[in-house]
C-alpha cells in the first residue's frame, strides 16, 4: 500500500521536504484555483497550468524558510472520476513546474471523501473534508506550526472556514478559480477573529510575508 495514503482509502499526506515550522507560521494553500488554474476535476498532468502569482509567492516563502502546505479536497477521486495515481501524477507535474520557477511545496494533504462518493469514499461529513479542519490540524501537527500567525489562501469560502476552525490568524480569498463568485457570499464577520481579505490573486501573500519576516 502507498504509505502516503495514510488510511488506505481517502486520506493523502505527503512530505516533500524534511522542513519543520518549529513554532513558526505556515503558508496554507488550496490547490485548484489558487496554485494551478481551475479546470474542473484536474486529473491529467498535461492540463496543469501554474498561476504565476502563486509561484512567486511560494518562492518567496521558501526563501524566508516558511513551510508551504497544500490543503485540497479531491471530490473527483471520491466520485470515481479519477484515482490517486492520477492525483500523484498531477502533483508531480506541479512540483516540476514550480521547480522551474525556483519554488517548492513542503507538504501536500488531500481528502478524497465526499457525501456523494462511491463505495468506501462515501462519507457524509468526514473531519478532513473542508470546511472541516482535519487536514489543517494534521499538517500543523506534522510541521509543529504556529497556527495563530499562519495564513490560509483559498478560492472558496470553505477554505476560510477550515482555517477559522483551526485557529489560523489570517485568511485570503483570491478571485482566481471560483473566487470571483465566492466573494459575493463571503461574510467576513462570521470568520472573526480571523483577519480576512479578498484579493485578486496570490500576489497578496507577499504583504503577509513582509509582515512576518
CSV table of N, CA, C and O in Angstrom, one decimal, residues 75-185:
chain,number,residue,atom,x,y,z
A,75,UNK,N,-12.7,15.8,-4.6
A,75,UNK,CA,-14.0,15.1,-4.7
A,75,UNK,C,-14.0,14.2,-6.0
A,75,UNK,O,-14.8,13.3,-6.1
A,76,UNK,N,-13.2,14.6,-7.0
A,76,UNK,CA,-13.1,13.8,-8.2
A,76,UNK,C,-12.7,12.4,-7.9
A,76,UNK,O,-13.1,11.4,-8.6
A,77,UNK,N,-11.9,12.2,-6.9
A,77,UNK,CA,-11.4,10.8,-6.5
A,77,UNK,C,-12.6,10.1,-5.9
A,77,UNK,O,-12.9,9.0,-6.2
A,78,UNK,N,-13.3,10.8,-4.9
A,78,UNK,CA,-14.4,10.2,-4.2
A,78,UNK,C,-15.5,9.8,-5.2
A,78,UNK,O,-16.2,8.8,-5.0
A,79,UNK,N,-15.7,10.6,-6.2
A,79,UNK,CA,-16.8,10.4,-7.1
A,79,UNK,C,-16.4,9.3,-8.2
A,79,UNK,O,-17.3,9.0,-9.0
A,80,UNK,N,-15.1,8.9,-8.2
A,80,UNK,CA,-14.7,7.9,-9.2
A,80,UNK,C,-14.3,8.4,-10.5
A,80,UNK,O,-14.1,7.7,-11.5
A,81,UNK,N,-14.1,9.8,-10.6
A,81,UNK,CA,-13.7,10.3,-11.9
A,81,UNK,C,-12.2,10.0,-12.2
A,81,UNK,O,-11.9,10.0,-13.4
A,82,UNK,N,-11.4,9.9,-11.2
A,82,UNK,CA,-10.0,9.5,-11.4
A,82,UNK,C,-9.5,9.0,-10.1
A,82,UNK,O,-10.3,8.9,-9.1
A,83,UNK,N,-8.3,8.5,-10.1
A,83,UNK,CA,-7.7,7.8,-8.9
A,83,UNK,C,-6.5,8.5,-8.3
A,83,UNK,O,-6.1,9.5,-8.8
A,84,UNK,N,-6.0,8.0,-7.2
A,84,UNK,CA,-4.9,8.5,-6.5
A,84,UNK,C,-3.6,8.5,-7.4
A,84,UNK,O,-2.8,9.4,-7.3
A,85,UNK,N,-3.5,7.5,-8.3
A,85,UNK,CA,-2.4,7.5,-9.2
A,85,UNK,C,-2.4,8.8,-10.1
A,85,UNK,O,-1.3,9.4,-10.4
A,86,UNK,N,-3.6,9.1,-10.6
A,86,UNK,CA,-3.7,10.4,-11.4
A,86,UNK,C,-3.4,11.6,-10.6
A,86,UNK,O,-2.7,12.5,-11.0
A,87,UNK,N,-3.9,11.6,-9.3
A,87,UNK,CA,-3.5,12.7,-8.4
A,87,UNK,C,-2.0,12.9,-8.2
A,87,UNK,O,-1.5,14.0,-8.3
A,88,UNK,N,-1.4,11.7,-8.0
A,88,UNK,CA,0.1,11.7,-7.9
A,88,UNK,C,0.8,12.3,-9.1
A,88,UNK,O,1.8,13.1,-9.0
A,89,UNK,N,0.4,11.9,-10.3
A,89,UNK,CA,1.0,12.4,-11.5
A,89,UNK,C,0.8,13.9,-11.6
A,89,UNK,O,1.7,14.6,-12.1
A,90,UNK,N,-0.4,14.4,-11.3
A,90,UNK,CA,-0.7,15.8,-11.3
A,90,UNK,C,0.2,16.6,-10.3
A,90,UNK,O,0.8,17.6,-10.7
A,91,UNK,N,0.3,16.0,-9.1
A,91,UNK,CA,1.2,16.6,-8.1
A,91,UNK,C,2.7,16.7,-8.6
A,91,UNK,O,3.4,17.7,-8.3
A,92,UNK,N,3.1,15.6,-9.2
A,92,UNK,CA,4.5,15.6,-9.7
A,92,UNK,C,4.7,16.7,-10.7
A,92,UNK,O,5.7,17.3,-10.7
A,93,UNK,N,3.7,16.8,-11.6
A,93,UNK,CA,3.8,17.9,-12.6
A,93,UNK,C,3.9,19.3,-12.0
A,93,UNK,O,4.6,20.2,-12.4
A,94,UNK,N,3.0,19.5,-11.0
A,94,UNK,CA,3.0,20.8,-10.3
A,94,UNK,C,4.4,21.0,-9.7
A,94,UNK,O,4.9,22.1,-9.8
A,95,UNK,N,5.0,20.0,-9.0
A,95,UNK,CA,6.3,20.2,-8.5
A,95,UNK,C,7.4,20.5,-9.5
A,95,UNK,O,8.3,21.3,-9.3
A,96,UNK,N,7.2,19.8,-10.7
A,96,UNK,CA,8.2,20.1,-11.8
A,96,UNK,C,8.1,21.6,-12.3
A,96,UNK,O,9.1,22.2,-12.5
A,97,UNK,N,6.9,22.0,-12.4
A,97,UNK,CA,6.7,23.4,-12.9
A,97,UNK,C,7.1,24.4,-11.9
A,97,UNK,O,7.6,25.5,-12.3
A,98,UNK,N,6.8,24.2,-10.6
A,98,UNK,CA,7.3,25.1,-9.6
A,98,UNK,C,8.8,25.1,-9.5
A,98,UNK,O,9.4,26.2,-9.4
A,99,UNK,N,9.4,24.0,-9.7
A,99,UNK,CA,10.9,23.9,-9.7
A,99,UNK,C,11.5,24.8,-10.8
A,99,UNK,O,12.6,25.4,-10.6
A,100,UNK,N,10.8,24.9,-11.9
A,100,UNK,CA,11.3,25.7,-13.0
A,100,UNK,C,11.3,27.2,-12.6
A,100,UNK,O,12.0,28.0,-13.2
A,101,UNK,N,10.5,27.5,-11.6
A,101,UNK,CA,10.4,28.9,-11.0
A,101,UNK,C,11.1,29.0,-9.7
A,101,UNK,O,10.9,30.0,-8.9
A,102,UNK,N,12.0,28.0,-9.4
A,102,UNK,CA,12.8,28.0,-8.1
A,102,UNK,C,11.9,28.0,-6.9
A,102,UNK,O,12.1,28.7,-5.9
A,103,UNK,N,10.8,27.3,-7.0
A,103,UNK,CA,9.8,27.2,-5.9
A,103,UNK,C,9.5,25.7,-5.6
A,103,UNK,O,9.6,24.9,-6.4
A,104,UNK,N,9.1,25.5,-4.3
A,104,UNK,CA,8.7,24.1,-4.0
A,104,UNK,C,7.7,24.1,-2.9
A,104,UNK,O,7.5,25.1,-2.1
A,105,UNK,N,6.9,23.0,-2.8
A,105,UNK,CA,6.0,22.8,-1.7
A,105,UNK,C,6.7,21.9,-0.7
A,105,UNK,O,7.6,21.1,-1.0
A,106,UNK,N,6.2,22.0,0.6
A,106,UNK,CA,6.8,21.1,1.7
A,106,UNK,C,5.9,20.0,2.1
A,106,UNK,O,6.4,18.9,2.4
A,107,UNK,N,4.6,20.1,1.9
A,107,UNK,CA,3.7,19.1,2.4
A,107,UNK,C,2.4,19.2,1.6
A,107,UNK,O,1.9,20.3,1.3
A,108,UNK,N,1.8,18.1,1.2
A,108,UNK,CA,0.6,18.0,0.5
A,108,UNK,C,-0.4,17.1,1.2
A,108,UNK,O,-0.1,16.0,1.5
A,109,UNK,N,-1.6,17.7,1.6
A,109,UNK,CA,-2.6,16.9,2.3
A,109,UNK,C,-3.9,17.0,1.5
A,109,UNK,O,-4.3,18.1,1.1
A,110,UNK,N,-4.5,15.9,1.3
A,110,UNK,CA,-5.7,15.8,0.4
A,110,UNK,C,-6.7,14.8,1.0
A,110,UNK,O,-6.4,13.9,1.6
A,111,UNK,N,-8.0,15.2,0.7
A,111,UNK,CA,-9.1,14.3,1.2
A,111,UNK,C,-10.0,13.9,0.0
A,111,UNK,O,-10.5,14.8,-0.7
A,112,UNK,N,-10.1,12.6,-0.2
A,112,UNK,CA,-10.9,12.1,-1.3
A,112,UNK,C,-12.4,11.8,-0.9
A,112,UNK,O,-13.2,11.5,-1.8
A,113,UNK,N,-12.7,11.9,0.4
A,113,UNK,CA,-14.0,11.5,0.8
A,113,UNK,C,-15.0,12.6,0.4
A,113,UNK,O,-14.7,13.8,0.4
A,114,UNK,N,-16.3,12.1,0.1
A,114,UNK,CA,-17.3,13.1,-0.3
A,114,UNK,C,-18.7,12.5,0.0
A,114,UNK,O,-18.9,11.3,0.0
A,115,UNK,N,-19.7,13.4,0.3
A,115,UNK,CA,-21.0,12.8,0.6
A,115,UNK,C,-21.6,12.0,-0.5
A,115,UNK,O,-22.4,11.1,-0.3
A,116,UNK,N,-21.2,12.4,-1.7
A,116,UNK,CA,-21.7,11.6,-2.9
A,116,UNK,C,-20.7,10.7,-3.5
A,116,UNK,O,-20.8,10.3,-4.6
A,117,UNK,N,-19.7,10.3,-2.7
A,117,UNK,CA,-18.7,9.4,-3.1
A,117,UNK,C,-19.2,8.0,-3.4
A,117,UNK,O,-20.3,7.6,-2.9
A,118,UNK,N,-18.4,7.2,-4.0
A,118,UNK,CA,-18.7,5.8,-4.3
A,118,UNK,C,-18.0,4.9,-3.4
A,118,UNK,O,-16.9,5.1,-3.0
A,119,UNK,N,-18.7,3.8,-3.0
A,119,UNK,CA,-18.1,2.8,-2.1
A,119,UNK,C,-17.6,3.4,-0.8
A,119,UNK,O,-18.3,4.2,-0.1
A,120,UNK,N,-16.3,3.1,-0.5
A,120,UNK,CA,-15.7,3.5,0.7
A,120,UNK,C,-15.5,5.0,0.8
A,120,UNK,O,-15.3,5.6,1.9
A,121,UNK,N,-15.6,5.7,-0.3
A,121,UNK,CA,-15.4,7.1,-0.4
A,121,UNK,C,-16.6,7.9,0.1
A,121,UNK,O,-16.5,9.1,0.3
A,122,UNK,N,-17.7,7.2,0.2
A,122,UNK,CA,-18.9,7.9,0.6
A,122,UNK,C,-19.0,8.2,2.1
A,122,UNK,O,-19.1,7.3,2.9
A,123,UNK,N,-18.7,9.4,2.5
A,123,UNK,CA,-18.8,9.9,3.9
A,123,UNK,C,-19.5,11.2,4.0
A,123,UNK,O,-19.1,12.1,3.3
A,124,UNK,N,-20.5,11.2,4.8
A,124,UNK,CA,-21.4,12.4,4.8
A,124,UNK,C,-20.6,13.7,5.3
A,124,UNK,O,-20.8,14.8,4.8
A,125,UNK,N,-19.7,13.5,6.3
A,125,UNK,CA,-19.1,14.7,6.9
A,125,UNK,C,-17.7,14.3,7.5
A,125,UNK,O,-17.5,14.4,8.7
A,126,UNK,N,-16.8,13.9,6.6
A,126,UNK,CA,-15.5,13.5,7.1
A,126,UNK,C,-14.8,14.6,7.7
A,126,UNK,O,-14.8,15.7,7.2
A,127,UNK,N,-14.1,14.4,8.9
A,127,UNK,CA,-13.5,15.5,9.5
A,127,UNK,C,-12.3,16.2,8.8
A,127,UNK,O,-11.9,17.3,9.0
A,128,UNK,N,-11.8,15.5,7.8
A,128,UNK,CA,-10.7,16.0,6.9
A,128,UNK,C,-11.3,16.9,5.8
A,128,UNK,O,-10.5,17.7,5.3
A,129,UNK,N,-12.5,16.7,5.4
A,129,UNK,CA,-13.0,17.4,4.2
A,129,UNK,C,-13.4,18.8,4.6
A,129,UNK,O,-14.2,19.1,5.5
A,130,UNK,N,-12.8,19.8,3.9
A,130,UNK,CA,-13.2,21.2,4.2
A,130,UNK,C,-14.7,21.4,3.9
A,130,UNK,O,-15.1,20.8,2.9
A,131,UNK,N,-15.4,22.1,4.7
A,131,UNK,CA,-14.9,23.1,5.7
A,131,UNK,C,-14.4,22.6,7.0
A,131,UNK,O,-14.1,23.4,7.9
A,132,UNK,N,-14.4,21.3,7.2
A,132,UNK,CA,-13.9,20.8,8.5
A,132,UNK,C,-12.4,21.0,8.5
A,132,UNK,O,-11.7,21.2,7.5
A,133,UNK,N,-11.8,20.9,9.7
A,133,UNK,CA,-10.4,21.4,9.8
A,133,UNK,C,-9.4,20.2,10.0
A,133,UNK,O,-8.2,20.5,10.3
A,134,UNK,N,-9.8,19.0,9.7
A,134,UNK,CA,-8.9,17.9,9.9
A,134,UNK,C,-7.6,17.9,9.2
A,134,UNK,O,-6.5,17.6,9.7
A,135,UNK,N,-7.6,18.4,7.9
A,135,UNK,CA,-6.4,18.4,7.1
A,135,UNK,C,-5.4,19.5,7.7
A,135,UNK,O,-4.2,19.2,7.8
A,136,UNK,N,-6.0,20.6,8.0
A,136,UNK,CA,-5.1,21.7,8.6
A,136,UNK,C,-4.5,21.2,9.9
A,136,UNK,O,-3.3,21.4,10.1
A,137,UNK,N,-5.3,20.6,10.8
A,137,UNK,CA,-4.7,20.2,12.0
A,137,UNK,C,-3.7,19.1,11.9
A,137,UNK,O,-2.7,19.1,12.6
A,138,UNK,N,-3.9,18.2,10.9
A,138,UNK,CA,-2.9,17.1,10.7
A,138,UNK,C,-1.6,17.7,10.2
A,138,UNK,O,-0.5,17.3,10.6
A,139,UNK,N,-1.7,18.7,9.3
A,139,UNK,CA,-0.5,19.4,8.8
A,139,UNK,C,0.2,20.1,9.9
A,139,UNK,O,1.5,20.1,10.0
A,140,UNK,N,-0.6,20.9,10.7
A,140,UNK,CA,0.0,21.7,11.8
A,140,UNK,C,0.8,20.8,12.7
A,140,UNK,O,1.9,21.1,13.2
A,141,UNK,N,0.2,19.6,13.1
A,141,UNK,CA,0.8,18.7,14.0
A,141,UNK,C,2.1,18.1,13.4
A,141,UNK,O,3.2,18.0,14.0
A,142,UNK,N,2.1,17.8,12.1
A,142,UNK,CA,3.2,17.3,11.4
A,142,UNK,C,4.4,18.2,11.4
A,142,UNK,O,5.6,17.9,11.6
A,143,UNK,N,4.1,19.5,11.1
A,143,UNK,CA,5.1,20.5,11.0
A,143,UNK,C,5.4,21.3,12.2
A,143,UNK,O,6.4,22.1,12.2
A,144,UNK,N,4.6,21.1,13.3
A,144,UNK,CA,4.7,21.9,14.5
A,144,UNK,C,4.6,23.4,14.2
A,144,UNK,O,5.4,24.2,14.6
A,145,UNK,N,3.4,23.7,13.6
A,145,UNK,CA,3.2,25.1,13.2
A,145,UNK,C,2.5,26.0,14.2
A,145,UNK,O,1.8,25.5,15.1
A,146,UNK,N,2.8,27.3,14.2
A,146,UNK,CA,2.1,28.2,14.9
A,146,UNK,C,0.9,28.7,14.1
A,146,UNK,O,1.0,29.5,13.2
A,147,UNK,N,-0.3,28.2,14.4
A,147,UNK,CA,-1.5,28.5,13.5
A,147,UNK,C,-1.9,29.9,13.7
A,147,UNK,O,-2.4,30.5,12.8
A,148,UNK,N,-1.8,30.4,14.9
A,148,UNK,CA,-2.3,31.8,15.1
A,148,UNK,C,-1.6,32.8,14.2
A,148,UNK,O,-2.2,33.9,13.9
A,149,UNK,N,-0.4,32.6,13.8
A,149,UNK,CA,0.3,33.5,12.9
A,149,UNK,C,0.3,33.1,11.5
A,149,UNK,O,1.0,33.7,10.6
A,150,UNK,N,-0.4,31.9,11.2
A,150,UNK,CA,-0.3,31.4,9.8
A,150,UNK,C,-1.4,32.0,8.9
A,150,UNK,O,-2.2,32.7,9.3
A,151,UNK,N,-1.2,31.7,7.6
A,151,UNK,CA,-2.1,32.2,6.6
A,151,UNK,C,-2.7,31.1,5.8
A,151,UNK,O,-2.0,30.1,5.4
A,152,UNK,N,-4.0,31.2,5.5
A,152,UNK,CA,-4.7,30.3,4.6
A,152,UNK,C,-5.2,31.1,3.4
A,152,UNK,O,-5.8,32.2,3.5
A,153,UNK,N,-4.9,30.6,2.1
A,153,UNK,CA,-5.3,31.2,0.9
A,153,UNK,C,-6.1,30.2,0.1
A,153,UNK,O,-5.7,29.1,-0.2
A,154,UNK,N,-7.4,30.6,-0.2
A,154,UNK,CA,-8.2,29.8,-1.0
A,154,UNK,C,-9.1,30.5,-1.9
A,154,UNK,O,-9.1,31.8,-1.9
A,155,UNK,N,-9.8,29.8,-2.8
A,155,UNK,CA,-10.7,30.4,-3.7
A,155,UNK,C,-12.2,30.1,-3.4
A,155,UNK,O,-13.1,30.4,-4.2
A,156,UNK,N,-12.4,29.5,-2.2
A,156,UNK,CA,-13.7,29.2,-1.8
A,156,UNK,C,-13.9,29.5,-0.3
A,156,UNK,O,-12.9,29.5,0.5
A,157,UNK,N,-15.1,29.8,0.1
A,157,UNK,CA,-15.4,30.2,1.5
A,157,UNK,C,-15.0,29.0,2.4
A,157,UNK,O,-14.6,29.2,3.5
A,158,UNK,N,-15.2,27.8,1.9
A,158,UNK,CA,-14.9,26.6,2.8
A,158,UNK,C,-13.5,26.5,3.2
A,158,UNK,O,-13.1,26.0,4.2
A,159,UNK,N,-12.6,27.1,2.3
A,159,UNK,CA,-11.1,27.1,2.7
A,159,UNK,C,-11.0,28.0,4.0
A,159,UNK,O,-10.2,27.6,4.9
A,160,UNK,N,-11.6,29.1,4.0
A,160,UNK,CA,-11.5,30.0,5.1
A,160,UNK,C,-12.2,29.5,6.3
A,160,UNK,O,-11.8,29.8,7.5
A,161,UNK,N,-13.3,28.8,6.1
A,161,UNK,CA,-14.0,28.2,7.3
A,161,UNK,C,-13.1,27.1,8.0
A,161,UNK,O,-13.1,27.0,9.2
A,162,UNK,N,-12.4,26.4,7.2
A,162,UNK,CA,-11.5,25.4,7.7
A,162,UNK,C,-10.4,26.1,8.5
A,162,UNK,O,-9.9,25.6,9.5
A,163,UNK,N,-9.9,27.2,7.9
A,163,UNK,CA,-8.9,28.0,8.6
A,163,UNK,C,-9.4,28.5,9.9
A,163,UNK,O,-8.7,28.5,10.9
A,164,UNK,N,-10.5,29.1,9.9
A,164,UNK,CA,-11.1,29.7,11.1
A,164,UNK,C,-11.3,28.6,12.2
A,164,UNK,O,-11.0,28.9,13.4
A,165,UNK,N,-11.7,27.5,11.8
A,165,UNK,CA,-11.9,26.4,12.8
A,165,UNK,C,-10.6,25.9,13.3
A,165,UNK,O,-10.6,25.2,14.4
A,166,UNK,N,-9.5,26.1,12.7
A,166,UNK,CA,-8.2,25.7,13.1
A,166,UNK,C,-7.5,26.7,13.9
A,166,UNK,O,-6.4,26.4,14.5
A,167,UNK,N,-8.0,27.9,14.0
A,167,UNK,CA,-7.3,28.9,14.7
A,167,UNK,C,-6.3,29.7,13.9
A,167,UNK,O,-5.4,30.4,14.5
A,168,UNK,N,-6.3,29.5,12.6
A,168,UNK,CA,-5.4,30.3,11.7
A,168,UNK,C,-5.7,31.8,11.8
A,168,UNK,O,-6.9,32.2,11.8
A,169,UNK,N,-4.7,32.6,11.9
A,169,UNK,CA,-4.9,34.0,12.2
A,169,UNK,C,-5.4,34.9,11.0
A,169,UNK,O,-6.1,35.9,11.2
A,170,UNK,N,-5.0,34.5,9.8
A,170,UNK,CA,-5.2,35.3,8.6
A,170,UNK,C,-5.7,34.4,7.5
A,170,UNK,O,-5.2,33.3,7.2
A,171,UNK,N,-6.7,35.0,6.7
A,171,UNK,CA,-7.2,34.3,5.5
A,171,UNK,C,-7.3,35.2,4.4
A,171,UNK,O,-7.7,36.4,4.5
A,172,UNK,N,-7.1,34.7,3.2
A,172,UNK,CA,-7.2,35.5,1.9
A,172,UNK,C,-8.1,34.7,1.0
A,172,UNK,O,-7.8,33.5,0.7
A,173,UNK,N,-9.1,35.3,0.5
A,173,UNK,CA,-9.9,34.7,-0.6
A,173,UNK,C,-9.5,35.3,-1.9
A,173,UNK,O,-9.6,36.6,-2.1
A,174,UNK,N,-8.9,34.5,-2.8
A,174,UNK,CA,-8.4,35.1,-4.1
A,174,UNK,C,-9.6,35.0,-5.1
A,174,UNK,O,-10.4,34.1,-5.1
A,175,UNK,N,-9.5,35.9,-6.1
A,175,UNK,CA,-10.6,35.9,-7.1
A,175,UNK,C,-10.3,35.0,-8.3
A,175,UNK,O,-11.1,34.9,-9.2
A,176,UNK,N,-9.1,34.3,-8.2
A,176,UNK,CA,-8.9,33.3,-9.3
A,176,UNK,C,-9.7,32.1,-9.0
A,176,UNK,O,-10.3,31.9,-7.9
A,177,UNK,N,-9.8,31.1,-9.9
A,177,UNK,CA,-10.6,30.0,-9.7
A,177,UNK,C,-12.1,30.3,-9.5
A,177,UNK,O,-12.7,31.1,-10.3
A,178,UNK,N,-12.6,29.8,-8.4
A,178,UNK,CA,-14.0,30.1,-8.1
A,178,UNK,C,-14.2,31.4,-7.2
A,178,UNK,O,-15.3,31.7,-6.9
A,179,UNK,N,-13.1,32.0,-7.0
A,179,UNK,CA,-13.1,33.1,-6.0
A,179,UNK,C,-13.9,34.3,-6.4
A,179,UNK,O,-14.5,34.9,-5.5
A,180,UNK,N,-14.0,34.6,-7.6
A,180,UNK,CA,-14.8,35.8,-8.0
A,180,UNK,C,-16.3,35.6,-7.6
A,180,UNK,O,-16.9,36.5,-7.1
A,181,UNK,N,-16.8,34.4,-7.8
A,181,UNK,CA,-18.2,34.1,-7.5
A,181,UNK,C,-18.3,34.0,-6.0
A,181,UNK,O,-19.3,34.5,-5.4
A,182,UNK,N,-17.4,33.3,-5.3
A,182,UNK,CA,-17.4,33.1,-3.9
A,182,UNK,C,-17.3,34.4,-3.1
A,182,UNK,O,-17.9,34.4,-2.0
A,183,UNK,N,-16.7,35.4,-3.6
A,183,UNK,CA,-16.5,36.6,-2.9
A,183,UNK,C,-17.9,37.2,-2.5
A,183,UNK,O,-18.0,37.9,-1.5
A,184,UNK,N,-18.9,37.0,-3.4
A,184,UNK,CA,-20.2,37.6,-3.1
A,184,UNK,C,-20.9,36.9,-1.9
A,184,UNK,O,-21.9,37.5,-1.4
A,185,UNK,N,-20.5,35.7,-1.5
A,185,UNK,CA,-21.1,35.0,-0.4
A,185,UNK,C,-20.3,35.1,0.9
A,185,UNK,O,-20.7,34.6,1.9
